[in-house]
XYZ file of C-alpha atoms in Angstrom:
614
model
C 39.837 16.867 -11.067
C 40.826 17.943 -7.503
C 41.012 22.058 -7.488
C 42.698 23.400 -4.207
C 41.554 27.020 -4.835
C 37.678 25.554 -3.910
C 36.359 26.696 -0.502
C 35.632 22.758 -0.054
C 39.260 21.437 -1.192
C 41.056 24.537 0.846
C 39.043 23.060 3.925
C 39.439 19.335 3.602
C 43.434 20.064 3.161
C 43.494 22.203 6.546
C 41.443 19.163 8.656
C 43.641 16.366 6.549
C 46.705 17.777 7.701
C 45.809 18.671 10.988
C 43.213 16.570 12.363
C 44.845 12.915 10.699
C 48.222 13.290 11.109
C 48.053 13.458 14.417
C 45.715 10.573 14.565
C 48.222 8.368 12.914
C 50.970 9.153 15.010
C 48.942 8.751 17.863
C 47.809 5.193 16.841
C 51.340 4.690 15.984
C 52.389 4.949 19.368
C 49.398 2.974 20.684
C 50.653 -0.146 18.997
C 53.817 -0.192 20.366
C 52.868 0.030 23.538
C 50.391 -2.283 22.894
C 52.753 -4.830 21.317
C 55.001 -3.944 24.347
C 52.211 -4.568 26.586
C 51.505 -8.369 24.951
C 55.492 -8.967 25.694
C 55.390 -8.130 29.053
C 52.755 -10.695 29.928
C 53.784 -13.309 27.936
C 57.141 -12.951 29.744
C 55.270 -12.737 33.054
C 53.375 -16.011 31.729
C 55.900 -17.990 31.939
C 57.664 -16.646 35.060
C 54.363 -17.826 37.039
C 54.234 -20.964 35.296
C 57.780 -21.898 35.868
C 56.781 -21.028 39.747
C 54.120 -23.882 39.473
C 56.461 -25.889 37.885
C 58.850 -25.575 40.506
C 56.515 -25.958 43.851
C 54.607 -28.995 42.213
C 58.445 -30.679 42.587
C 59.127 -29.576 45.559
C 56.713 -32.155 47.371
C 56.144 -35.806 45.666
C 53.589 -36.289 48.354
C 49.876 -36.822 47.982
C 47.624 -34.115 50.369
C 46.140 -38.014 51.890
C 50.528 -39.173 52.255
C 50.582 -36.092 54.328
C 47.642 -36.351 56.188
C 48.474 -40.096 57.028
C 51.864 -39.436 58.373
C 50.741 -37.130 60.456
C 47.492 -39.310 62.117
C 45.307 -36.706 60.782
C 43.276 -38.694 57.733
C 39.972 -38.981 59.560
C 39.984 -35.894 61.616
C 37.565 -32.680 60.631
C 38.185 -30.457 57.241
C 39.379 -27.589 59.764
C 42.209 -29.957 61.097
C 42.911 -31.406 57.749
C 43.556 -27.976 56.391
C 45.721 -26.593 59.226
C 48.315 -30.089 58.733
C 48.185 -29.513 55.114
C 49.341 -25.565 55.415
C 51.693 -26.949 58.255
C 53.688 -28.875 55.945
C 53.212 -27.002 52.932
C 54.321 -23.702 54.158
C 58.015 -24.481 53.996
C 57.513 -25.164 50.286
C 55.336 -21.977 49.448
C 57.288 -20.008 51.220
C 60.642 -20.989 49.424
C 58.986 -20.412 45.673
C 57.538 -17.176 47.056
C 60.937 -16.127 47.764
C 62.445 -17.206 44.611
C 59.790 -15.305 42.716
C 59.321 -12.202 45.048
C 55.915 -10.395 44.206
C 54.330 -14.164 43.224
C 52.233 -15.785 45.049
C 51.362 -19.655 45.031
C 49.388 -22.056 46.859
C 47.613 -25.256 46.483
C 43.836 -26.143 45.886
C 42.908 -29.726 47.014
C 39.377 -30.622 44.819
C 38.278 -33.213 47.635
C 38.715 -30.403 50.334
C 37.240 -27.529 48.526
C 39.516 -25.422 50.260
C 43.007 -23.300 48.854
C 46.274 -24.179 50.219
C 48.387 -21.106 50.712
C 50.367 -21.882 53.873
C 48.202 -19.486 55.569
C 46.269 -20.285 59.043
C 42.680 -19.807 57.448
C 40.972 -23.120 57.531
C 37.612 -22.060 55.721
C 36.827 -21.601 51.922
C 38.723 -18.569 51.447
C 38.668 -18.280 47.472
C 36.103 -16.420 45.404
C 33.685 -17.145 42.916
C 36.212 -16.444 39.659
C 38.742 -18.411 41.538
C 36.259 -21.360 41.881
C 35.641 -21.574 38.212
C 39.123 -21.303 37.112
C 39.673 -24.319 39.501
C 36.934 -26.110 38.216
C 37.818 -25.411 34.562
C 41.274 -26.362 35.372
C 40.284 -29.740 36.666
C 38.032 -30.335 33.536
C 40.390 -29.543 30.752
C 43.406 -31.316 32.763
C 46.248 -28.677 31.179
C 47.524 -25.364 32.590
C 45.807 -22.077 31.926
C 46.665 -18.030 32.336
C 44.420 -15.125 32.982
C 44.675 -11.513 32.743
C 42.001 -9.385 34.387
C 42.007 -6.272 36.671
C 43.691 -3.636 34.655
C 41.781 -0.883 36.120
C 43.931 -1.452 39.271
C 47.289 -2.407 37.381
C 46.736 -5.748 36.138
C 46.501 -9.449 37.897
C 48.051 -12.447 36.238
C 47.099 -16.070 37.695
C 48.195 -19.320 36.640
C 46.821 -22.804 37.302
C 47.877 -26.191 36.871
C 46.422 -29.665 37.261
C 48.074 -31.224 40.182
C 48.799 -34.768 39.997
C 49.490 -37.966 42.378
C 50.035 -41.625 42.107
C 48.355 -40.642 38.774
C 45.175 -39.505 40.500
C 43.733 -35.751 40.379
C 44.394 -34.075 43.612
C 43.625 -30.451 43.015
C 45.136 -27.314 41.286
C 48.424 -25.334 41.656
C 47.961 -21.897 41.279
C 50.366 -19.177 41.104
C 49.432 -14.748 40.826
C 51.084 -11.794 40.454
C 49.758 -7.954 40.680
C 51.414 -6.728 37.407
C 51.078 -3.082 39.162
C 54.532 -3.673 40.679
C 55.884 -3.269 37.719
C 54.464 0.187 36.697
C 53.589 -0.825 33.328
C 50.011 -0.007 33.483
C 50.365 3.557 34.658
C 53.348 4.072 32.233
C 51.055 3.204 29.658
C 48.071 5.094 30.985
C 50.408 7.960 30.533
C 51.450 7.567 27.008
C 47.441 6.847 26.096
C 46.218 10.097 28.062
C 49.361 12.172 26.021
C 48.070 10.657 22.354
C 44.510 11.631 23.412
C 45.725 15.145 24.331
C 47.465 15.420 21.432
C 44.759 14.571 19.355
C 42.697 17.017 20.875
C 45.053 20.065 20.579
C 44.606 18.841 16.737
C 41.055 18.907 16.370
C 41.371 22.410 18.469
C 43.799 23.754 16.136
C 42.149 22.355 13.482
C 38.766 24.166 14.232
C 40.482 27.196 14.677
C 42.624 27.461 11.149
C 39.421 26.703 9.563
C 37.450 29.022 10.931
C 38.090 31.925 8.707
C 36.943 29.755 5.439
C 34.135 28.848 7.039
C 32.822 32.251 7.247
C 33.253 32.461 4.340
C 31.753 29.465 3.237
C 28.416 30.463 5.494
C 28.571 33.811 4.087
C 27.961 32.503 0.290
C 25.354 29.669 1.368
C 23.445 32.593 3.273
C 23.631 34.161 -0.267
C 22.379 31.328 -1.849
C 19.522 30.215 1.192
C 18.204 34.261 0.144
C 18.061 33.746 -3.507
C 15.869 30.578 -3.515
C 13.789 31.987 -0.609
C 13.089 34.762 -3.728
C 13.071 32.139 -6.581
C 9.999 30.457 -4.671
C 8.086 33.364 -5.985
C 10.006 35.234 -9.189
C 12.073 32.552 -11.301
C 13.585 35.069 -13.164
C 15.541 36.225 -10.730
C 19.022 34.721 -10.407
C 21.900 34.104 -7.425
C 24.794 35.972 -7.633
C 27.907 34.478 -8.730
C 30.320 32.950 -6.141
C 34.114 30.657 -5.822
C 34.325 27.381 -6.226
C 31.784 24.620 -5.376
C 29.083 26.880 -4.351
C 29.888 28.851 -7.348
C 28.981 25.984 -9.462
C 26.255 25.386 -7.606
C 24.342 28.484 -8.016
C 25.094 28.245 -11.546
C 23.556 24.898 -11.855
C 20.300 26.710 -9.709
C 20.409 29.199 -12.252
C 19.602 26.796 -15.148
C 17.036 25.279 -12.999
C 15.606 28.322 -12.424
C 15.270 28.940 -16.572
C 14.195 25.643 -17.167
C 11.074 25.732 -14.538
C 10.382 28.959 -15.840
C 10.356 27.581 -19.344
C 7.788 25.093 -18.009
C 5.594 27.010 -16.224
C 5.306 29.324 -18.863
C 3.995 26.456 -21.123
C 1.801 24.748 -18.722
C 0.390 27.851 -18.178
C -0.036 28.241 -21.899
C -1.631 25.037 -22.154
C -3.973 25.056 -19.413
C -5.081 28.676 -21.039
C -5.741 26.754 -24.385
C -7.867 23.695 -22.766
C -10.987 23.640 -23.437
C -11.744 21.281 -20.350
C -12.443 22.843 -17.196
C -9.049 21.317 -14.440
C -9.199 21.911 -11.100
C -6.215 20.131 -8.221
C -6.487 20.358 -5.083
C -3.445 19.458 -2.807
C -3.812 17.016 0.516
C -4.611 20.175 2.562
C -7.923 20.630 0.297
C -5.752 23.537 -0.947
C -6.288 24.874 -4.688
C -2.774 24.709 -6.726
C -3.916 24.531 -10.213
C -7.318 26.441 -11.767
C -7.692 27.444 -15.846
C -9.509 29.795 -16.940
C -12.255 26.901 -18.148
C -12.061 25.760 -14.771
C -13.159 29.546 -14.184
C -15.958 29.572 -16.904
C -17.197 26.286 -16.707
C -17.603 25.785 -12.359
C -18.304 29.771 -11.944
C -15.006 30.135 -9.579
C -14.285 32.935 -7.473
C -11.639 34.704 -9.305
C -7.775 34.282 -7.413
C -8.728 30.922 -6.347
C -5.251 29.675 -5.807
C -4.076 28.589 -2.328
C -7.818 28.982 -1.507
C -9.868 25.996 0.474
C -11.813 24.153 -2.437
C -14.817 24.435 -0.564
C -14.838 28.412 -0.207
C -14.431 28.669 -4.564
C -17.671 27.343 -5.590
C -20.976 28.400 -6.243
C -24.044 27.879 -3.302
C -25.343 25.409 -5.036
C -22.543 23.548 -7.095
C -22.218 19.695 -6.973
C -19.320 19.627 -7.411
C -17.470 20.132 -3.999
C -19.369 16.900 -2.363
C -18.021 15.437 -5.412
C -14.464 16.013 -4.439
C -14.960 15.111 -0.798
C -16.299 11.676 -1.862
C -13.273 11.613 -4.090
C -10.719 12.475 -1.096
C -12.635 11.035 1.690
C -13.482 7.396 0.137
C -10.185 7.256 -2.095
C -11.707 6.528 -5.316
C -12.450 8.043 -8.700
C -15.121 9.291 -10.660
C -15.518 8.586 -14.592
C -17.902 10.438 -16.814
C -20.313 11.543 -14.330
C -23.297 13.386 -16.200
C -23.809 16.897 -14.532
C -26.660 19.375 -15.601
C -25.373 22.576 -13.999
C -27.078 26.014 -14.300
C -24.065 28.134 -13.944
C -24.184 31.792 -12.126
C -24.541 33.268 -15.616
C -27.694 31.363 -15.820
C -26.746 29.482 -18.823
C -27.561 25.316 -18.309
C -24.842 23.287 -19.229
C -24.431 19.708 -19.576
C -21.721 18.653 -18.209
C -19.014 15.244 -17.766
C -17.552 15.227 -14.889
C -14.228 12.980 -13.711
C -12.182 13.157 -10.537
C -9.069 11.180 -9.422
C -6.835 10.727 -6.656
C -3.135 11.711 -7.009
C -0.682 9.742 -5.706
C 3.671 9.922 -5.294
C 5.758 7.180 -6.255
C 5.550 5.744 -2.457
C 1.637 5.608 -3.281
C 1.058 8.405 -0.819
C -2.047 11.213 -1.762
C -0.460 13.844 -2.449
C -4.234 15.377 -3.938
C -7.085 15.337 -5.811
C -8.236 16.841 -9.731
C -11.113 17.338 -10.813
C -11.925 17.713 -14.935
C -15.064 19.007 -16.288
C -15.441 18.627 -19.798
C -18.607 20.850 -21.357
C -20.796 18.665 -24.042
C -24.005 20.984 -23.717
C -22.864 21.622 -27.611
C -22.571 18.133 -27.788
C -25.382 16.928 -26.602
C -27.744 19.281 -28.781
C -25.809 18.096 -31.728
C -26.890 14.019 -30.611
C -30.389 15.354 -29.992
C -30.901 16.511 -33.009
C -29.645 13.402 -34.527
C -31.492 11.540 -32.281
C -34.876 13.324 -33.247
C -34.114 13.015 -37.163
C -33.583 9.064 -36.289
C -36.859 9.065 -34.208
C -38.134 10.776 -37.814
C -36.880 7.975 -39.605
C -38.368 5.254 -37.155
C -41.995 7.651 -37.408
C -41.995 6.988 -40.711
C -41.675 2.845 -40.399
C -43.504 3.043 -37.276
C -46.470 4.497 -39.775
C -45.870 1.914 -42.005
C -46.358 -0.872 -39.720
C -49.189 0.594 -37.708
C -51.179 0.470 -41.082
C -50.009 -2.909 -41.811
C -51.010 -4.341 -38.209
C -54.381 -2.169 -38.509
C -55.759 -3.056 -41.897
C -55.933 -6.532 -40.573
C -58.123 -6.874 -37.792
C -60.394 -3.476 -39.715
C -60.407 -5.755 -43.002
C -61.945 -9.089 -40.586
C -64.197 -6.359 -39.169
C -65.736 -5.245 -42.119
C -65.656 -8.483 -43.820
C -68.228 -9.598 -40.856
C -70.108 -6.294 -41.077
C -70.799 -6.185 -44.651
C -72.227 -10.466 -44.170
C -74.520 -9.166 -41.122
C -76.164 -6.710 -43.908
C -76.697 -8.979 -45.700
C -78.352 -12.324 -43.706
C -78.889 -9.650 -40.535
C -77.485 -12.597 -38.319
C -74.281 -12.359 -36.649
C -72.842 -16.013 -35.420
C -71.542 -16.291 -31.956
C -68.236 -17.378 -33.649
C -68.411 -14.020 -35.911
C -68.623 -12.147 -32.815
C -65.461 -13.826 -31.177
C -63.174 -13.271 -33.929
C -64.194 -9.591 -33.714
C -64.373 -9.337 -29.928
C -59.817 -10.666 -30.276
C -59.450 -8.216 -33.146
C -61.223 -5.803 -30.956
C -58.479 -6.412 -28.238
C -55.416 -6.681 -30.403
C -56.290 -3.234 -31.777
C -56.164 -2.179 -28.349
C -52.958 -4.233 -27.210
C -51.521 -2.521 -30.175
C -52.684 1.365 -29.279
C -51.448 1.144 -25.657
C -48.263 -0.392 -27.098
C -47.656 2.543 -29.393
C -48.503 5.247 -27.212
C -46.328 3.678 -24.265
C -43.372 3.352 -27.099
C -44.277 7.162 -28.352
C -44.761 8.933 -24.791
C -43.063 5.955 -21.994
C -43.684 7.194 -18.526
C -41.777 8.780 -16.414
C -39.081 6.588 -14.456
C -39.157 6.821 -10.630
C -36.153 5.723 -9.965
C -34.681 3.872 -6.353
C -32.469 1.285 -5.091
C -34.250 -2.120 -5.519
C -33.019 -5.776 -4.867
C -32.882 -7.316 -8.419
C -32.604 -10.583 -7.188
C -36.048 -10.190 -5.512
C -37.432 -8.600 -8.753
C -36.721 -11.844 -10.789
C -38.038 -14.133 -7.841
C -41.386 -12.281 -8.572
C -41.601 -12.250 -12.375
C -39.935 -16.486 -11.875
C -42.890 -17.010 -9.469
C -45.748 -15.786 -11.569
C -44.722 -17.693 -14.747
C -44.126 -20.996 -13.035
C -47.515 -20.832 -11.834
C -48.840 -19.812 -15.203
C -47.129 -22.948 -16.482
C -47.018 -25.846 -13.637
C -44.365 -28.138 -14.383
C -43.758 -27.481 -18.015
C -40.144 -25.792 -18.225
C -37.506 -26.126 -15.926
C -37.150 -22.829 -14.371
C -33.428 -22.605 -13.318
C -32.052 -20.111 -11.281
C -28.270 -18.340 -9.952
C -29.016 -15.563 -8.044
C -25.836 -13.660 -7.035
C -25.340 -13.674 -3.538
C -24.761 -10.420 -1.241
C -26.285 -8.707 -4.549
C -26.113 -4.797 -3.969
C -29.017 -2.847 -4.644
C -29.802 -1.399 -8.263
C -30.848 1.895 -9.142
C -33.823 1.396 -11.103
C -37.242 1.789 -11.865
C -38.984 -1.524 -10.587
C -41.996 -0.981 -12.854
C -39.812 -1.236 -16.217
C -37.340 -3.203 -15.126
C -40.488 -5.957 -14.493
C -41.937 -5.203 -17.834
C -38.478 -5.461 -18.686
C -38.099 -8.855 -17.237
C -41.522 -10.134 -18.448
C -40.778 -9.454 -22.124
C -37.387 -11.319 -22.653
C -39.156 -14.814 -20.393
C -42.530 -14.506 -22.008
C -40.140 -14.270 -25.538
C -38.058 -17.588 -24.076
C -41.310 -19.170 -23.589
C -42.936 -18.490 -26.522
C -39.453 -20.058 -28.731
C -40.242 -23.090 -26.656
C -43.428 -24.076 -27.458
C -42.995 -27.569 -26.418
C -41.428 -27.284 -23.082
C -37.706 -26.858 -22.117
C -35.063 -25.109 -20.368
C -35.391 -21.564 -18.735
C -32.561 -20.368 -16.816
C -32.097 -16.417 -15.278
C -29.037 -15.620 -13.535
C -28.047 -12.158 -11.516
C -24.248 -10.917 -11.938
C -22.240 -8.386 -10.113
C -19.089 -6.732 -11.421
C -17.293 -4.968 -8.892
C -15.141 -3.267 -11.607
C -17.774 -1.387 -13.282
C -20.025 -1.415 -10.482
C -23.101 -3.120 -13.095
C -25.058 -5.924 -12.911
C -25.963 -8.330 -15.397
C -28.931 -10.100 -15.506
C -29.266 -12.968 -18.073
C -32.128 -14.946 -19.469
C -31.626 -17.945 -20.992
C -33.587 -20.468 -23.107
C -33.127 -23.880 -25.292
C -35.283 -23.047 -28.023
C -35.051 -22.978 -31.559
C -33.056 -19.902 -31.373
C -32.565 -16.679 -33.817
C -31.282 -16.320 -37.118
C -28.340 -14.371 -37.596
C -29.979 -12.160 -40.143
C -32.987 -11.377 -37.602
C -30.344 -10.750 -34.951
C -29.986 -6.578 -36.221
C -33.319 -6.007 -36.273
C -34.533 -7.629 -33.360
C -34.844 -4.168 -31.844
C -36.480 -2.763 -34.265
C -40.208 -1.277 -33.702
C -42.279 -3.690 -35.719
C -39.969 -6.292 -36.484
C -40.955 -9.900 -34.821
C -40.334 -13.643 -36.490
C -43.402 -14.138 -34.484
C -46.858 -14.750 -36.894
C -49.147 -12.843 -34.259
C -46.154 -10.352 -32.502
C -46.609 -6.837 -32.922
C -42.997 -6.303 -32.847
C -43.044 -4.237 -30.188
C -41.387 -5.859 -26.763
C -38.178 -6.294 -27.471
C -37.993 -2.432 -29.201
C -40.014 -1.249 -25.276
C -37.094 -3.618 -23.641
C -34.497 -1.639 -25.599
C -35.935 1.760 -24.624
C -36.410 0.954 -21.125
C -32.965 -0.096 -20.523
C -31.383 3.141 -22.468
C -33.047 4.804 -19.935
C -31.623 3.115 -17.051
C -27.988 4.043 -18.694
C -27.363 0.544 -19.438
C -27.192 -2.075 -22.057
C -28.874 -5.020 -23.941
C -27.472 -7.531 -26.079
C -28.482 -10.802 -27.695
C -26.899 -13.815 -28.273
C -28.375 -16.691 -30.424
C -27.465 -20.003 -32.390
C -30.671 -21.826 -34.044
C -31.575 -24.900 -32.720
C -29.302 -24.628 -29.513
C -31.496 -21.525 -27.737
C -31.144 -17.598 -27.323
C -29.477 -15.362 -24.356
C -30.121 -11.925 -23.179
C -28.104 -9.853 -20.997
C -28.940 -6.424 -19.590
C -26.944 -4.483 -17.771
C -28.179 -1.909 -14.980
C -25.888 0.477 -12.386
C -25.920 -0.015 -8.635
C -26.051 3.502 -7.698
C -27.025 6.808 -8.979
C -23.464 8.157 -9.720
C -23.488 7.619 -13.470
C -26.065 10.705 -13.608
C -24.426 12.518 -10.571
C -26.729 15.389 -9.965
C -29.810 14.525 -12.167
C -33.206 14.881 -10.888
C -35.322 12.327 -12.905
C -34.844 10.568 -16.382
C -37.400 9.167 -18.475
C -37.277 6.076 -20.719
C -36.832 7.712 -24.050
């Protein structure tokens, strides 16, 4: 509902009345002149084309009947012209004084020259007179033109000129409307309506002047209470008329509501247990919690501090960050062993992420530490009281695979007592039991104490050309070897040892369910997502139960007579290590598949120094 005691309304009255009303009476006045103006030279239209009218019958003659008569048909141009004015003089002259202030004349096409009664014999037209001939001649009806107003107006009119039904020319007829005084009459009027338009707007400024004072005066008010709001919220604008009176009411509530919410956040960040750090696109700190604090060892008051003047010497994390703001991407999880100033080590995961508007513009950068040092003791422990477990099977199956080859032993010892004469194939047999005991011992202790990783970036794809090449010779022309490298494969982070035992385990396993020949395939993935890649082995052999499928893993557990279960359970353990993953696919009779998936770069353990395949 419109109010008039509002600063706003009072002020939008004062210009309305003052600044528009005399606009409107000014444009008022403007079109009558202007309508005015339009009757004036329509009526001067017609005056010029009755002129026309009237000198085109005056003379029935031809320009070529005139030149005839008077022996001049084959002289020059310069004599035809001066004959033609000769005899057409009389004529001009007696419309000129019928119509005083017009002038008229002829144009003969064939001549290129205007008629005017006039003793100049050369082309004595213009340019814009040329075209209104020509257009003239082309649309074969009469035309009018206004142009010139700047110096009071010209009006011309042409007409076709016909003889003995032939085109001879134009008739033209002008008239300098400045005679009149029209143009400066109206000049007059237009330069008063401007003037008083102007007194408006200066009268207009003037009344309003006082309110807006007083209008600035209570903005200034407001401009110095959010200046102090930036840094207190409770404090609140005084009250004011009006608009602006609503206005800092309205900033008021804001003012409660923010303060509502930062009291909460702040309340919340207090209470997480996660460690959140945002920086702004300056590298500025805007938000730090007291885990943030704990867990990074912070300098205390590290608000609208650099990020890289907070941390710690030695602390990971700031090259973390710059990666994160300088390459635009995130970090997920990444596994941090940090020995904070307090000395205590943590174990720490560590994610960053860019922060973007709704126009997709960085607008900065967090950074969330979450502490699993608790955690991870807790999954140690279970993980020790599940290596227990596998001890205790691992016993059980060491006796198992022992007694056998010790039981063929003795068996041959206790028959040499007896005839004192060991056979050569006696020997044999012992001299293979000899060497699976010993296949089985390095087995267990690699499986019990696995060495050390050394860890680098290695081309898979070369890795499998290796392991490919060494089994094809082993076996000329008895499986077909197939292989799908990935192309433009990045390099893995990995141990090149393992990984090759890794490798020689699951084909040596593919060959072994083919015992007959068949198909071998190994193939190199890269997923660009999760920045892994997958390499699979592939064979067309009689293939896995589903019940063995569990246990495949399992130390000890092989479908294999002879196996020692053992592999597949080292495979497992290696690629743990790596921070990947294994898995086995199988239907019996059609073949088996194994994937395993490695990292392409050292990020997933961001920070670590070496890692072992246990």
């Amino acid at each position: 509902m419109f109010k008039l005691h509002g600063f706003g309304n009072q002020l939008l009255v004062v210009i309305a009345f003052l600044l528009v009303v005399p606009v409107i009476v000014t444009l008022y006045m403007l079109h009558v002149i202007k309508n005015s103006e339009l009757a004036l030279v329509e009526n001067q239209k017609a005056k010029l084309l009755r002129a026309v009218d009237e000198l085109d019958l005056s003379t029935g003659e031809s320009f070529n009947d005139i030149l005839k008569k008077h022996g001049a048909l084959n002289e020059p141009k310069a004599e035809k012209v001066r004959v033609l004015n000769n005899q057409l003089k009389t004529h001009i002259a007696e419309i000129m004084t019928r119509y005083p202030g017009v002038e008229v004349g002829f144009y003969s096409s064939e001549l290129d020259v205007m008629l005017d009664g006039s003793e100049n014999y050369e082309e004595n037209f213009s340019r814009r007179r040329k075209s209104a001939f020509e257009k003239t001649i082309n649309q074969q009806e009469p035309m009018v033109q206004t142009f010139g107003r700047s110096v009071g107006g010209i009006l011309e009119a042409y007409k076709p000129l016909y003889r003995h039904s032939q085109l001879q020319g134009v008739i033209w007829a002008t008239e300098n409307l400045s005679n009149t005084n029209y143009y400066k009459k109206f000049k007059q009027v237009e330069q008063t309506s401007y003037a008083i338009i102007i007194m408006g707007i200066v009268f207009g400024l003037g009344s309003s002047l006082v309110l807006m004072q007083k209008f600035v005066k209570y903005v200034d008010q407001i401009k110095k209470g959010l200046q102090t709001l930036q840094f207190d919220l409770k404090k609140t604008l005084p009250p004011a008329p009006g608009e602006l009176g609503e206005i800092s009411k309205a900033i008021n509530r804001l003012a409660i509501r923010l303060s509502d919410v930062h009291k909460y956040n702040e309340i919340m960040l207090a209470t997480i247990d996660d460690g959140l750090l945002v920086v702004d696109s300056r590298g500025k700190v805007v938000i730090a919690n007291s885990a943030a604090t704990r867990i990074l060892g912070l300098l205390p008051d590290s608000l609208e501090k650099k990020y890289t003047d907070i941390f710690p010497a030695d602390s990971p994390f700031p090259s973390l960050l710059a990666r994160t703001i300088e390459e635009h991407r995130q970090f997920k999880d990444v596994k941090v062993k940090w020995v904070s100033p307090s000395r205590k080590t943590l174990e720490l995961l560590a994610s960053t992420a860019v922060l973007m508007d709704s126009k997709q513009e960085i607008i900065g950068t967090v950074l969330c530490c979450r502490d699993v040092t608790e955690r991870m003791r807790l999954e140690e422990r279970v993980y020790r009281q599940e290596r227990l477990a596998a001890l205790g099977k691992l016993v059980a199956g060491v006796a198992h695979e022992i007694r056998n080859p010790l039981t063929s032993i003795s068996c041959y010892i206790q028959l040499w007592q007896r005839h004192n004469n060991p056979s050569p194939r006696s020997l044999a047999t012992m001299q293979q039991e000899v060497t699976r005991l010993d296949t089985l011992v390095n087995q267990l202790l690699y499986f019990a104490k696995p060495a050390e990783a050394k860890f680098s970036t290695q081309n898979l794809n070369q890795l499998v050309e290796k392991v490919l090449q060494f089994f094809t010779e082993l076996y000329p022309g008895k499986y077909t070897i197939i292989k799908s490298l990935a192309v433009n494969l990045p390099p893995a982070w990995i141990d090149p040892e393992q990984i090759e035992r890794v490798l020689m385990n699951l084909i040596f396993n593919a060959i072994q369910a083919m015992p007959d020949g068949g198909r071998l395939e190994v193939k190199t993935v890269y997923d660009a997502v999760t920045g892994a890649i997958t390499t699979t082995v592939s064979d067309s052999g009689c293939g896995i139960a589903p019940e063995a499928l569990s246990h495949l893993f399992d130390p000890f557990y092989s479908t294999k007579p002879k196996g020692t279960g053992l592999g597949l359970a080292i495979a497992y353990e290696i690629i743990r290590a790596h921070g990947g993953n294994i898995e086995v696919e199988s239907k019996p009779g059609q073949g088996t598949t194994f994937r395993f998936f490695v990292q392409t770069s050292r990020e997933e353990n961001y920070g670590a120094k070496s890692y072992s395949c246990s």
